[in-house]
Tab-separated table of C-alpha atoms in Angstrom:
chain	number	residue	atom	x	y	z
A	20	UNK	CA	29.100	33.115	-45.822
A	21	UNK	CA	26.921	34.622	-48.580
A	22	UNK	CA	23.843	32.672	-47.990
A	23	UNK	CA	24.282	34.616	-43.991
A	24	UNK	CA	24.516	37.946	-46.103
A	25	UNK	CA	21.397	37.306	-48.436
A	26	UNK	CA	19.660	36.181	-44.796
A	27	UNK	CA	20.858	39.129	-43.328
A	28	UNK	CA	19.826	41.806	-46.287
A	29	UNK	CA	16.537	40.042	-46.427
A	30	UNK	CA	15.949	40.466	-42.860
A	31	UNK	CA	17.142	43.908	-43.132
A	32	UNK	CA	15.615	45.086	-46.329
A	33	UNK	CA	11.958	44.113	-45.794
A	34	UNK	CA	11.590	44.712	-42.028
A	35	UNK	CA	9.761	41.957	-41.064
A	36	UNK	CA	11.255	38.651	-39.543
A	37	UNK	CA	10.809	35.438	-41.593
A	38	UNK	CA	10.414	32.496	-39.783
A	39	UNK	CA	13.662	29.980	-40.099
A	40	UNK	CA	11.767	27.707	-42.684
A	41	UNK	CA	11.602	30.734	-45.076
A	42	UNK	CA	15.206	31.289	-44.169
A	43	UNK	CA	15.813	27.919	-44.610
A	44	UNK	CA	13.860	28.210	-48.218
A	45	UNK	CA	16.141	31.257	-49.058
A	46	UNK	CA	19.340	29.878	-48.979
A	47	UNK	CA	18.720	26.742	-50.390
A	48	UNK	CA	17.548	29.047	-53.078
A	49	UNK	CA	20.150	30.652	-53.646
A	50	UNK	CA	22.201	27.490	-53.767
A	51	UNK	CA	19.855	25.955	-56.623
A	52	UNK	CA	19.828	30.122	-58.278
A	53	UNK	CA	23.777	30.270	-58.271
A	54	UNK	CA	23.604	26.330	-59.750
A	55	UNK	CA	20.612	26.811	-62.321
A	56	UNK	CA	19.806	30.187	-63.333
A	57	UNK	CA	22.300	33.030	-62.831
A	58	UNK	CA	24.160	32.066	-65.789
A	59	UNK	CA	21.366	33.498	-67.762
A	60	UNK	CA	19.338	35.641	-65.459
A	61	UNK	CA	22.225	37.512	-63.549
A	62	UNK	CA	23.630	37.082	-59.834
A	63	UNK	CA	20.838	40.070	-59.495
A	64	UNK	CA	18.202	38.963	-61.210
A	65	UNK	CA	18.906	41.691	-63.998
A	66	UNK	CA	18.578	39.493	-66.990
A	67	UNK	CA	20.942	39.898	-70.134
A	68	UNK	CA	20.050	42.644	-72.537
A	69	UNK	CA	16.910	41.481	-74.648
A	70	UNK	CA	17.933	37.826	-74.041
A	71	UNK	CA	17.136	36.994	-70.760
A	72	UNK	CA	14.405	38.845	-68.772
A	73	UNK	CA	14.996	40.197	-65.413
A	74	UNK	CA	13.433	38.596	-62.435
A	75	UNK	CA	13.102	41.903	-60.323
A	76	UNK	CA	9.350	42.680	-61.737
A	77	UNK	CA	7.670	42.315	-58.652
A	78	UNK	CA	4.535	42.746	-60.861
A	79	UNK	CA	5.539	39.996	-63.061
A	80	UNK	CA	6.282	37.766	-60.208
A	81	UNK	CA	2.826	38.454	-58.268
A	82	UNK	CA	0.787	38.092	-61.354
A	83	UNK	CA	2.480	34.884	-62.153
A	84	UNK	CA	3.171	33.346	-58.759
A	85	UNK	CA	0.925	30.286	-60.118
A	86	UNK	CA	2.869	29.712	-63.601
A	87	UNK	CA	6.288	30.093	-62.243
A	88	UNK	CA	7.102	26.266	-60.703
A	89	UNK	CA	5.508	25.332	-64.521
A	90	UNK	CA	8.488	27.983	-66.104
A	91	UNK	CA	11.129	26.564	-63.885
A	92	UNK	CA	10.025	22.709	-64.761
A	93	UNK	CA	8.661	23.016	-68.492
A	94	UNK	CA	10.118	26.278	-69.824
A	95	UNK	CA	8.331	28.058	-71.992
A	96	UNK	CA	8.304	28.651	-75.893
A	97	UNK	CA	5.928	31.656	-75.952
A	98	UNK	CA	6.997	35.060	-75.639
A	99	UNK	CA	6.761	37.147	-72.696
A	100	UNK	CA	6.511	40.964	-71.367
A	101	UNK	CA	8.757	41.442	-67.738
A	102	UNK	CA	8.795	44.996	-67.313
A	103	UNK	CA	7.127	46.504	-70.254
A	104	UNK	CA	9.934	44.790	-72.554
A	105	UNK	CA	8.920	41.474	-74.852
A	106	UNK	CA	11.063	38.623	-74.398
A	107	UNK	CA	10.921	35.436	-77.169
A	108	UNK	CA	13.797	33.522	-76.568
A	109	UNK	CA	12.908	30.295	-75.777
A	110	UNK	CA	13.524	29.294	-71.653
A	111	UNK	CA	14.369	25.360	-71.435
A	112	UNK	CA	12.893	23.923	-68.078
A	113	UNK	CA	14.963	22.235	-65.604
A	114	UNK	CA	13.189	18.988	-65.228
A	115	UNK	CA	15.768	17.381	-63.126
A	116	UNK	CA	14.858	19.495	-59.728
A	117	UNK	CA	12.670	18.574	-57.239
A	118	UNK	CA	9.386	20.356	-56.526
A	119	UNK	CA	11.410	21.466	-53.258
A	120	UNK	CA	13.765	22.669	-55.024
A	121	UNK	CA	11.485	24.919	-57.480
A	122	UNK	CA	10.129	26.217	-54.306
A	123	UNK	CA	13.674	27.114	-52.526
A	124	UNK	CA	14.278	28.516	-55.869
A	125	UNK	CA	11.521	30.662	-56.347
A	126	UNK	CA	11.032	31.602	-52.365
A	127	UNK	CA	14.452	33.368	-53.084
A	128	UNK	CA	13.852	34.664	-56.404
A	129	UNK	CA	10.678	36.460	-55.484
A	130	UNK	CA	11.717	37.277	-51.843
A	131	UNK	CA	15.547	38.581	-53.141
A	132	UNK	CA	14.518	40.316	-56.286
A	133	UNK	CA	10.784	40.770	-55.864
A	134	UNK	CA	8.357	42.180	-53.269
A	135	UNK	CA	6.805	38.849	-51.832
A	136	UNK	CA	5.841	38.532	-48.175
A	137	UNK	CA	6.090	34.376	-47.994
A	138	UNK	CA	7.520	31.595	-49.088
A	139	UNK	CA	6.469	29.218	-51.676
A	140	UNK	CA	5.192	26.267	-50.456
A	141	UNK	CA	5.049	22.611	-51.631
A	142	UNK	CA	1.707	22.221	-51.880
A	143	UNK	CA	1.494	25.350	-54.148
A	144	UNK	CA	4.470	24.094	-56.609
A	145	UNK	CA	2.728	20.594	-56.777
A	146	UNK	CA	-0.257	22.105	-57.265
A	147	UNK	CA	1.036	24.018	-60.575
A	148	UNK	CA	3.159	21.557	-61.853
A	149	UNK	CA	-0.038	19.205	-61.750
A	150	UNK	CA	-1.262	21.260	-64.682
A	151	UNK	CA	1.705	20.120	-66.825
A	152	UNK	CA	3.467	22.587	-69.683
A	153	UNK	CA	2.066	25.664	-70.504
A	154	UNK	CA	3.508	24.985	-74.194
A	155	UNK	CA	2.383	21.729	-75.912
């Protein structure tokens, strides 16, 4: 039932119709979100205090569209700036999902919280996982 409300708000809230594969994308998202990363990043993306950044900078998100399947997989070590606020704590990857699943997870991330248009596709997670950790 709450996967058919995201669907809905999405539909809703940006205007435009997605086509069911991006649908499809979204709440399998959410599925692998709920499962994954709302423990530390909110059930709204807000982050926790100066812990966890927020995933609702669509900036962020844009800039970084290539880096993010590397994030979810690798994690990262480095700090970070999310909406003008530094972030150091170190983000584990989750090694154990599939590249379809990094790209359900981040078609909903930056279609709920941020300002994207499409999907992410398979090819384009492969593509940046290829390049391996971003810390070594």
């Amino acid at each position: 039932m709450s996967a058919l409300i995201v669907v809905l708000q999405l539909a809703h809230s940006c205007q435009s119709t997605y086509d069911i594969k991006t649908m499809q994308y979204v709440t399998n998202g959410e599925k692998v979100y709920r499962a994954h990363c709302q423990n530390c990043h909110g059930s709204q993306g807000e982050g926790l205090g100066k812990l966890y950044p927020p995933l609702t900078d669509p900036d962020y998100l844009k800039d970084n569209r290539d880096l993010l399947p590397r994030i979810v997989r690798f994690g990262i070590k480095d700090s970070i700036k999310i909406s003008n606020q530094y972030f150091s704590e170190v983000m584990p990857g989750i090694p154990d999902l599939t590249d379809v699943d990094i790209a359900y997870v981040l078609t909903y991330v930056t279609l709920r919280f941020g300002d994207a248009k499409e999907k992410y596709s398979l090819e384009e997670v492969k593509k940046s996982i290829s390049l391996g950790k971003i810390n070594k």
